[in-house]
GROMACS .gro file of C-alpha atoms in nm:
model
  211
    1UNK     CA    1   0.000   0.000   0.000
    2UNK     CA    2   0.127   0.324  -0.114
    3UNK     CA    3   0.126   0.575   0.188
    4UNK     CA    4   0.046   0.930   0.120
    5UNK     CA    5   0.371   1.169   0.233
    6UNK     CA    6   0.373   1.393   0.496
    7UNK     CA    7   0.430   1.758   0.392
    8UNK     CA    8   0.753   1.912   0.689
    9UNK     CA    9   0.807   2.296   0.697
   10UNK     CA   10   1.151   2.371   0.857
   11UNK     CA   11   1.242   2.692   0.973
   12UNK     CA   12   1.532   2.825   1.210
   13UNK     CA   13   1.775   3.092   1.303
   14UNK     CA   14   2.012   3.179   1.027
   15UNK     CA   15   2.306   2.931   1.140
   16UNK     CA   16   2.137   2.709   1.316
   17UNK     CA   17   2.265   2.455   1.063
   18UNK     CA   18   1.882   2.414   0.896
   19UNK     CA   19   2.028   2.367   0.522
   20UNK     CA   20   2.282   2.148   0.630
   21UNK     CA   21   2.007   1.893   0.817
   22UNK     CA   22   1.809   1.886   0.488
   23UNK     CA   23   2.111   1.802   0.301
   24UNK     CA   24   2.200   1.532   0.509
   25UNK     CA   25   1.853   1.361   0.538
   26UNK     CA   26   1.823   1.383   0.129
   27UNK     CA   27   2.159   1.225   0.134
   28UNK     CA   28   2.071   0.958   0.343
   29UNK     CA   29   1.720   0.876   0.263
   30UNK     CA   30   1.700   0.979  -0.111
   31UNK     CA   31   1.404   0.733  -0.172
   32UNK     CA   32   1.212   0.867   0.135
   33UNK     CA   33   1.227   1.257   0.088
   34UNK     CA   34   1.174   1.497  -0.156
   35UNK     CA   35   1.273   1.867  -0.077
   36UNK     CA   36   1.005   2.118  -0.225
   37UNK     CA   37   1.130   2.359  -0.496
   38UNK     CA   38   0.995   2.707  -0.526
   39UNK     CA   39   0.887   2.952  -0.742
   40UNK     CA   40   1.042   3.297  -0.768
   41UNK     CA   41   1.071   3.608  -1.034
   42UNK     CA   42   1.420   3.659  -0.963
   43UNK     CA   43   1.711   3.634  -1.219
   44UNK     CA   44   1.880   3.275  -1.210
   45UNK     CA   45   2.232   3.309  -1.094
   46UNK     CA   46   2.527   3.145  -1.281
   47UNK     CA   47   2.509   2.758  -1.273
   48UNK     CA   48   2.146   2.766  -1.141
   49UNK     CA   49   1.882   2.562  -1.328
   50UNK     CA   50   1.504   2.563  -1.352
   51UNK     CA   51   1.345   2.299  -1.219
   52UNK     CA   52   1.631   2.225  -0.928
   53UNK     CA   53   1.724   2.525  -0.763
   54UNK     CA   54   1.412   2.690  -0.835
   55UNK     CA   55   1.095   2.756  -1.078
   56UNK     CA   56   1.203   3.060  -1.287
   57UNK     CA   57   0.877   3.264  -1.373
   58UNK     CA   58   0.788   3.611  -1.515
   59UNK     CA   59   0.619   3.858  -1.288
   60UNK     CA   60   0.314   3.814  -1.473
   61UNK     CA   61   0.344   3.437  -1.436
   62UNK     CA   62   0.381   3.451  -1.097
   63UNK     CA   63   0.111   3.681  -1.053
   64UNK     CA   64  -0.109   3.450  -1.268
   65UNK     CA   65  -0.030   3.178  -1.002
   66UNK     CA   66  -0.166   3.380  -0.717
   67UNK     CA   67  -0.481   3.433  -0.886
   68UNK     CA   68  -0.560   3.060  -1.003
   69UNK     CA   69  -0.453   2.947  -0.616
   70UNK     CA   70  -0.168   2.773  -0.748
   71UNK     CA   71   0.073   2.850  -0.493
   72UNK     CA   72   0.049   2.722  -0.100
   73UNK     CA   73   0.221   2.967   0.027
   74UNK     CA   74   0.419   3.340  -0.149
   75UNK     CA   75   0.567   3.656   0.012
   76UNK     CA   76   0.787   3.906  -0.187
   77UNK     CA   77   1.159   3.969  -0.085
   78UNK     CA   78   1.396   4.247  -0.207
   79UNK     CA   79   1.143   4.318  -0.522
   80UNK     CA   80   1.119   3.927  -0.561
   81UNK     CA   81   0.778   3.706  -0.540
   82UNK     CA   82   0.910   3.375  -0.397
   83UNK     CA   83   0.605   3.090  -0.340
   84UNK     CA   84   0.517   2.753  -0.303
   85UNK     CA   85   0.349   2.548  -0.581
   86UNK     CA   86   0.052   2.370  -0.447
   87UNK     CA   87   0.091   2.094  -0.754
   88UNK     CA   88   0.432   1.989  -0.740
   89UNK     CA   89   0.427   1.950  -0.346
   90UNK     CA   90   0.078   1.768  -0.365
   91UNK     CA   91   0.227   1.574  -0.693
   92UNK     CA   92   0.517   1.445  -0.455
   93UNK     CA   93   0.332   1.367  -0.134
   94UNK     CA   94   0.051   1.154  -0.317
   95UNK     CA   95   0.374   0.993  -0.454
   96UNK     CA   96   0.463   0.877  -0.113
   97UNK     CA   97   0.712   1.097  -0.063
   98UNK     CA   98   0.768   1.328   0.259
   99UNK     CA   99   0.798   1.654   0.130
  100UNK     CA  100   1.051   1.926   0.312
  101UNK     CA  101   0.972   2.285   0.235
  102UNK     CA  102   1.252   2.563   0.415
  103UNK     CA  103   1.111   2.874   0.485
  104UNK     CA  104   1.081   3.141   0.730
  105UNK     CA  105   0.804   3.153   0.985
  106UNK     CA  106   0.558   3.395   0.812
  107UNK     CA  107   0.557   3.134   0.544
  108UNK     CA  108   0.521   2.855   0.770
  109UNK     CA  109   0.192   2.989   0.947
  110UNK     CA  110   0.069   3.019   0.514
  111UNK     CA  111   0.135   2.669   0.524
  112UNK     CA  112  -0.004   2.572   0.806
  113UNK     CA  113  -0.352   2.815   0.717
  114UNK     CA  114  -0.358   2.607   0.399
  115UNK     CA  115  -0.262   2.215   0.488
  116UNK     CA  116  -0.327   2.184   0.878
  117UNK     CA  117  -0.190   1.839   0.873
  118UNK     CA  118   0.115   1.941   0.745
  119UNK     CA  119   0.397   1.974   1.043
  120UNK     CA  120   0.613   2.249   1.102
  121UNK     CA  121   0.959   2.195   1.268
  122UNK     CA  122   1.173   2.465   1.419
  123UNK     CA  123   1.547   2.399   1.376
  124UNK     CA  124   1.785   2.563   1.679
  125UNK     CA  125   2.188   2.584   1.839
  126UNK     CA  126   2.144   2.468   2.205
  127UNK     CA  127   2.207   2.854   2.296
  128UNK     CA  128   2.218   3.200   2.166
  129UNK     CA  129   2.566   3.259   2.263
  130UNK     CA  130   2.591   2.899   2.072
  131UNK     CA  131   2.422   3.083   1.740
  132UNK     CA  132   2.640   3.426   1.790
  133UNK     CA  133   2.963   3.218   1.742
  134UNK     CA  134   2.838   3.014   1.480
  135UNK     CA  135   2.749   3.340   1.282
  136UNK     CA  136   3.082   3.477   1.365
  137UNK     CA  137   3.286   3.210   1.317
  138UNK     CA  138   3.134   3.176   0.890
  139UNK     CA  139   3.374   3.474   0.854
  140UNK     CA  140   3.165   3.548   0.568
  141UNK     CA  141   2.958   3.888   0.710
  142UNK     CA  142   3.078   4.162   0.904
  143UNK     CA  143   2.978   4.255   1.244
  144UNK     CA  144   2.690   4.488   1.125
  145UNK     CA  145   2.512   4.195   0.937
  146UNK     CA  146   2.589   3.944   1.226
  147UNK     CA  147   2.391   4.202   1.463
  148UNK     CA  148   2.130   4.227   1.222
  149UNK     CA  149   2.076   3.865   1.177
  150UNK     CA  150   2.079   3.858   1.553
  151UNK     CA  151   1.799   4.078   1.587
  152UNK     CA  152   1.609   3.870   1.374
  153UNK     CA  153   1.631   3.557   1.557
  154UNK     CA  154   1.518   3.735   1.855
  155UNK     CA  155   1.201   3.862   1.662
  156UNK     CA  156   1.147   3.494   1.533
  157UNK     CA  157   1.178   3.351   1.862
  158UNK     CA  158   0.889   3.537   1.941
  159UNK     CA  159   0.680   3.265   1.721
  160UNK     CA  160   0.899   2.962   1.757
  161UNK     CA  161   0.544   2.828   1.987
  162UNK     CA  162   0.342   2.797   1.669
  163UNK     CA  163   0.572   2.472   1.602
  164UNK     CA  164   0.483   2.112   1.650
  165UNK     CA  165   0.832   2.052   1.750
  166UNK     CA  166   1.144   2.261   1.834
  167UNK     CA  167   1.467   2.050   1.777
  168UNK     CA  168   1.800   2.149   1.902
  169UNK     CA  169   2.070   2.114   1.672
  170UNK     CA  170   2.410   2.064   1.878
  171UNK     CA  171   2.534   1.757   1.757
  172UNK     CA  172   2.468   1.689   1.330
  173UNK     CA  173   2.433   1.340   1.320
  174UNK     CA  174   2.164   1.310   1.610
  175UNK     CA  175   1.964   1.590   1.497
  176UNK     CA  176   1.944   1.462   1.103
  177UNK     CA  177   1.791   1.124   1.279
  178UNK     CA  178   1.600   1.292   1.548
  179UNK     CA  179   1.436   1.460   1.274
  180UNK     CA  180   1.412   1.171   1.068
  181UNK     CA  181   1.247   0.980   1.336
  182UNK     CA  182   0.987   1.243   1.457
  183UNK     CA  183   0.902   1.248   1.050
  184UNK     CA  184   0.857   0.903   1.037
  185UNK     CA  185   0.642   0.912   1.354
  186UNK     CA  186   0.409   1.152   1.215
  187UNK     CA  187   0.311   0.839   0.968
  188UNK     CA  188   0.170   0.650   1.235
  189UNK     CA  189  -0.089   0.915   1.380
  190UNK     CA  190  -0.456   0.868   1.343
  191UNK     CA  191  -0.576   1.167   1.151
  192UNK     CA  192  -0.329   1.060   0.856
  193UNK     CA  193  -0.482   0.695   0.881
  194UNK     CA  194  -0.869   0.760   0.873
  195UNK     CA  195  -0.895   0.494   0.567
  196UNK     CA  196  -0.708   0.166   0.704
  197UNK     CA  197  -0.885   0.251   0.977
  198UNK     CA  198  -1.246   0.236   0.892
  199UNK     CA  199  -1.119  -0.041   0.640
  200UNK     CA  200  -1.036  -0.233   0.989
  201UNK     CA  201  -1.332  -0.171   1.125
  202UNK     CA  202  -1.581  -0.274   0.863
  203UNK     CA  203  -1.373  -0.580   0.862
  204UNK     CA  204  -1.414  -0.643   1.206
  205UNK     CA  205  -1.778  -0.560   1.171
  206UNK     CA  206  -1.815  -0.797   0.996
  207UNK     CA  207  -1.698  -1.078   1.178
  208UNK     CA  208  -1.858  -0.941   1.481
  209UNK     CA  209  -2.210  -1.032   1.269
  210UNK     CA  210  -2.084  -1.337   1.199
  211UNK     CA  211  -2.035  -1.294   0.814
   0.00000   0.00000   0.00000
């Protein structure tokens, strides 16, 4: 029996290692996962290719999406519509696979709005002084941007509560599995089982009348 896959939305502080978790469970579980590719009107970059990095659309495209409910989720960034596409996620999922879709928490709540069953996971360092010295330690972004992406995990903290789970991310290796396994878990709950179950219990119905 082909199980239906469960749709994950994973958000986190900006170095709390988020990308690198979704990495590793694709790399380990290829067959099991599928990780959800947007849309956006943005320029490709060099070496970027539609259909893997992202869906490359005109404006107007885009804009056609919103209006035919095509997308689960959008938001606009820097002069950019980024978004969702409701049929390639659904596509995947009734394909059995579990779907992982990486946004930011104003995206996640869209998602949740739109798919209640779908389960939203928020990825953090065991500390904030933990997160400061990952930032720092990139060496990629001066102390002004560090600051600034400081300030932004505090505001996002504020809505960390509208998660299912909240997984700390100290060690790599534990957190890719204790993701994998709370994932995997979320297969076994009733509301994503409502037809083996009444299948069950017409079954046992009908032994019960002696059929």
């Amino acid at each position: 029996m082909n199980k239906k896959g469960v749709l994950v939305v994973v958000s986190g502080f900006s170095g709390a290692g988020k990308g690198t978790i979704m990495k590793q469970l694709l790399k380990e579980h290829p067959d099991t996962y599928g990780l959800s590719i947007s849309a956006t009107t943005r320029v490709p970059r060099p070496g970027e290719v539609h259909g893997r990095e992202y869906f490359f659309v005109s404006r107007e495209e885009f804009e056609q999406m919103i209006d035919k409910d095509e997308l689960i989720e959008y938001a606009q960034y820097v002069g950019n519509y980024y978004g969702t596409p409701r049929n390639y996620v659904f596509s995947q999922l009734e394909q059995g696979k579990d779907v992982i879709l990486e946004i930011e928490i104003q995206g996640a709540r869209k998602v949740k709005e739109n798919m209640p069953d779908a389960v939203l996971l928020f990825v953090s360092p065991p500390s904030a002084a933990e997160l400061k010295r990952r930032l720092v330690e990139r060496g990629t972004e001066r102390e002004a941007v560090i600051a600034s992406r400081l300030s932004r995990a505090w505001q996002e903290a504020q809505g960390v509560e509208d998660y299912d789970y909240f997984v700390i991310n100290d060690d790599l290796e534990e957190c890719v599995q204790k993701v994998h396994s709370i994932i995997q878990h979320e297969h076994a709950r009733t509301m994503r089982n409502h037809a083996l179950i009444e299948n069950i219990k017409a079954e046992l119905k009908s032994f019960a009348e002696g059929e």
